[in-house]
Each structure stands twice: as C-alpha cells, then as structure tokens.
mmCIF file of C-alpha atoms in Angstrom:
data_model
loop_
_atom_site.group_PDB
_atom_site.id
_atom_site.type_symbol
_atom_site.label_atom_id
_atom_site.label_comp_id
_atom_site.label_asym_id
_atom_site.label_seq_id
_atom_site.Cartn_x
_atom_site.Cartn_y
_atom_site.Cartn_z
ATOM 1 C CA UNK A 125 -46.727 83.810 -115.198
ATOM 2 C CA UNK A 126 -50.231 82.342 -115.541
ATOM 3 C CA UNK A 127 -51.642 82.981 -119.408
ATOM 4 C CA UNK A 128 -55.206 82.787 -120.013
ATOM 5 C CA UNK A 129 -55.635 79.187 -121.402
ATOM 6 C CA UNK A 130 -58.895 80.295 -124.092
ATOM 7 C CA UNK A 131 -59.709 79.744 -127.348
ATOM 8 C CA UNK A 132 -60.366 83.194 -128.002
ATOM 9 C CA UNK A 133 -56.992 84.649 -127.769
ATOM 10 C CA UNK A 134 -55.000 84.399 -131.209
ATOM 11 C CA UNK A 135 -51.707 84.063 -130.132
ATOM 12 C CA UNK A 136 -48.955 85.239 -132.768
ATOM 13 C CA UNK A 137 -45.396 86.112 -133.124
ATOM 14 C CA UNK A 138 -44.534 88.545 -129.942
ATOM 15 C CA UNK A 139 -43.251 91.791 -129.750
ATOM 16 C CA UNK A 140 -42.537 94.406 -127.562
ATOM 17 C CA UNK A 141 -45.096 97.638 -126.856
ATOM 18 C CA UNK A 142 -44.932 100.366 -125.159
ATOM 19 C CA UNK A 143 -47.772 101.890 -123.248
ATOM 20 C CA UNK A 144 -49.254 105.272 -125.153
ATOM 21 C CA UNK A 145 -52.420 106.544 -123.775
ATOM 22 C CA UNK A 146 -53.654 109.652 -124.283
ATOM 23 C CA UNK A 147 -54.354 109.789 -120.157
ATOM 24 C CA UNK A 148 -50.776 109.364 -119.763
ATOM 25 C CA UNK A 149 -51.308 105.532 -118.668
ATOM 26 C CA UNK A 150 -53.788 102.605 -118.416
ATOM 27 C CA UNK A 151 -55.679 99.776 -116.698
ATOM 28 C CA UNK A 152 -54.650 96.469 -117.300
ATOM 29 C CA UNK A 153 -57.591 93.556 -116.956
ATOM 30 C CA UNK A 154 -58.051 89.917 -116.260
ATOM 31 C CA UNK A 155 -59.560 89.520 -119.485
ATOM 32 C CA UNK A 156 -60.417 91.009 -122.792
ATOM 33 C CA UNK A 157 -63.175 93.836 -122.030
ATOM 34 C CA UNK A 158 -63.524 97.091 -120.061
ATOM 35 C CA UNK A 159 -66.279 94.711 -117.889
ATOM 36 C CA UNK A 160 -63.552 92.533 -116.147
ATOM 37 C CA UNK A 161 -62.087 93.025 -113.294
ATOM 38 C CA UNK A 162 -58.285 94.791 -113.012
ATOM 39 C CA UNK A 163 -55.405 92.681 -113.051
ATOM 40 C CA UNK A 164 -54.809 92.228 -109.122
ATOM 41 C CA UNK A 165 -51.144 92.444 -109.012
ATOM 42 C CA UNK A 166 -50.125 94.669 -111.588
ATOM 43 C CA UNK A 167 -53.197 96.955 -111.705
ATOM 44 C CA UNK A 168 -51.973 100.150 -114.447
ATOM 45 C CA UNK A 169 -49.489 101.097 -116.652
ATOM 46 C CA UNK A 170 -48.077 103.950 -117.724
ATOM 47 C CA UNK A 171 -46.908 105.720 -120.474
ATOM 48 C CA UNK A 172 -43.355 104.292 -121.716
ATOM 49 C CA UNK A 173 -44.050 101.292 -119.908
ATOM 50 C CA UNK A 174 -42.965 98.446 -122.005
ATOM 51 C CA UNK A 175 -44.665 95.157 -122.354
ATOM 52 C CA UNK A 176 -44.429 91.845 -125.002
ATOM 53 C CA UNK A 177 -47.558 91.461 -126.690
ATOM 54 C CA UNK A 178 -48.405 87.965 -126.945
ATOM 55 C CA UNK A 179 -52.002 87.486 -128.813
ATOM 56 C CA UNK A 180 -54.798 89.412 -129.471
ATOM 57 C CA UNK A 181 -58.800 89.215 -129.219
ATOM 58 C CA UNK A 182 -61.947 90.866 -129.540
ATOM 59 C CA UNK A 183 -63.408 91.835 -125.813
ATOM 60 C CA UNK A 184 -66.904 92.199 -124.470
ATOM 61 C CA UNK A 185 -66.834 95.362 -125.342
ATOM 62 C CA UNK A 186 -66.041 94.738 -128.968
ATOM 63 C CA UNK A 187 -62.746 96.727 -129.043
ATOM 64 C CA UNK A 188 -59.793 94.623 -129.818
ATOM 65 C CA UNK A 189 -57.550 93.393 -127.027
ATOM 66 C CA UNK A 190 -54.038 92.103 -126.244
ATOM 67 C CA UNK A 191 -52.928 89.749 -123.956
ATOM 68 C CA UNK A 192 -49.621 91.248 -122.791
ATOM 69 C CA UNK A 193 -47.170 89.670 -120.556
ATOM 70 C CA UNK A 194 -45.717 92.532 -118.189
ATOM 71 C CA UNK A 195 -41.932 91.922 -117.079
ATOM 72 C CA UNK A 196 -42.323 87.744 -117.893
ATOM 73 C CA UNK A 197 -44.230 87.556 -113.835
ATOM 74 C CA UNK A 198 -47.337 88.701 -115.098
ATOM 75 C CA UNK A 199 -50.448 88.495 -118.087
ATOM 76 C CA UNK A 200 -53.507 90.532 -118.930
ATOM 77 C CA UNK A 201 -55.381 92.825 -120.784
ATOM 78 C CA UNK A 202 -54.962 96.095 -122.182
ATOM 79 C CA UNK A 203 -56.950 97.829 -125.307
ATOM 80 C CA UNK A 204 -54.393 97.370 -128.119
ATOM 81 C CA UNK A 205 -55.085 101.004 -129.714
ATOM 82 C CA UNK A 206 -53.235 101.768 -126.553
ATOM 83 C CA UNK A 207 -50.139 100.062 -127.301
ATOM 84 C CA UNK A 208 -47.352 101.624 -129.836
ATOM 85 C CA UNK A 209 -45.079 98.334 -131.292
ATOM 86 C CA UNK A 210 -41.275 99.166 -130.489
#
C-alpha cells in the first residue's frame, strides 16, 4: 500500500470507520480535495464499508480530509464528515 509521503497529512493514532453518506456511499481520491482525481483502483465506497483512518488534512476545497487505508492494499481520500469511528 503506497501512503501519500506529504507534510500536510497529520498522521495520528488509527482507527477503524465506517463509510456513512447520506448518498448511500462515496468517492474515494488521490488526495485531499473534491479537485483530485479518484483513487484508480478502489474508486467508491459504500455505506458500511469499513476502513482504518490513518491521518487527517485540510483539502483544496477546505473541508477536512482523511487519508484512509482500505483493506491494508490500498490509501486515499475521503471527506471525514463522511466517516462514522467504530
């Protein structure tokens, strides 16, 4: 799993989310911002998907993001009011 080596992401103790969107599920980016590009290989979520939060950071869009790590094979992006803490 490649994580985004940047300053901007402050990483903290991890924990495990779970996907809650009110659209019933979610796009997951390359990096912090609605503005980037989707995560190639793992693309969307959805709702009840879980994921282990691993940092956080402010996007482009000035929303605040997490880097996620989905099943330990994969990192990005998603909008962390979109992410319930299990």
């Amino acid at each position: 799993m490649a994580i985004p080596d940047d300053q901007k992401t402050q990483p903290f103790a991890r924990y495990v989310a779970e996907v809650n969107d009110p659209d019933g599920w979610t796009f997951v980016y390359e990096e912090a911002g609605k503005d980037s590009e989707f995560l190639k290989n793992y693309p969307r979520l959805n709702n009840g998907n879980l994921v282990e939060v691993l940092g956080n950071q402010k996007g482009s869009d000035g929303a605040v993001w997490n880097l996620i790590s989905i099943a330990g094979a994969y990192a990005g992006y998603v909008r962390a009011d979109l992410l319930k803490r299990k």
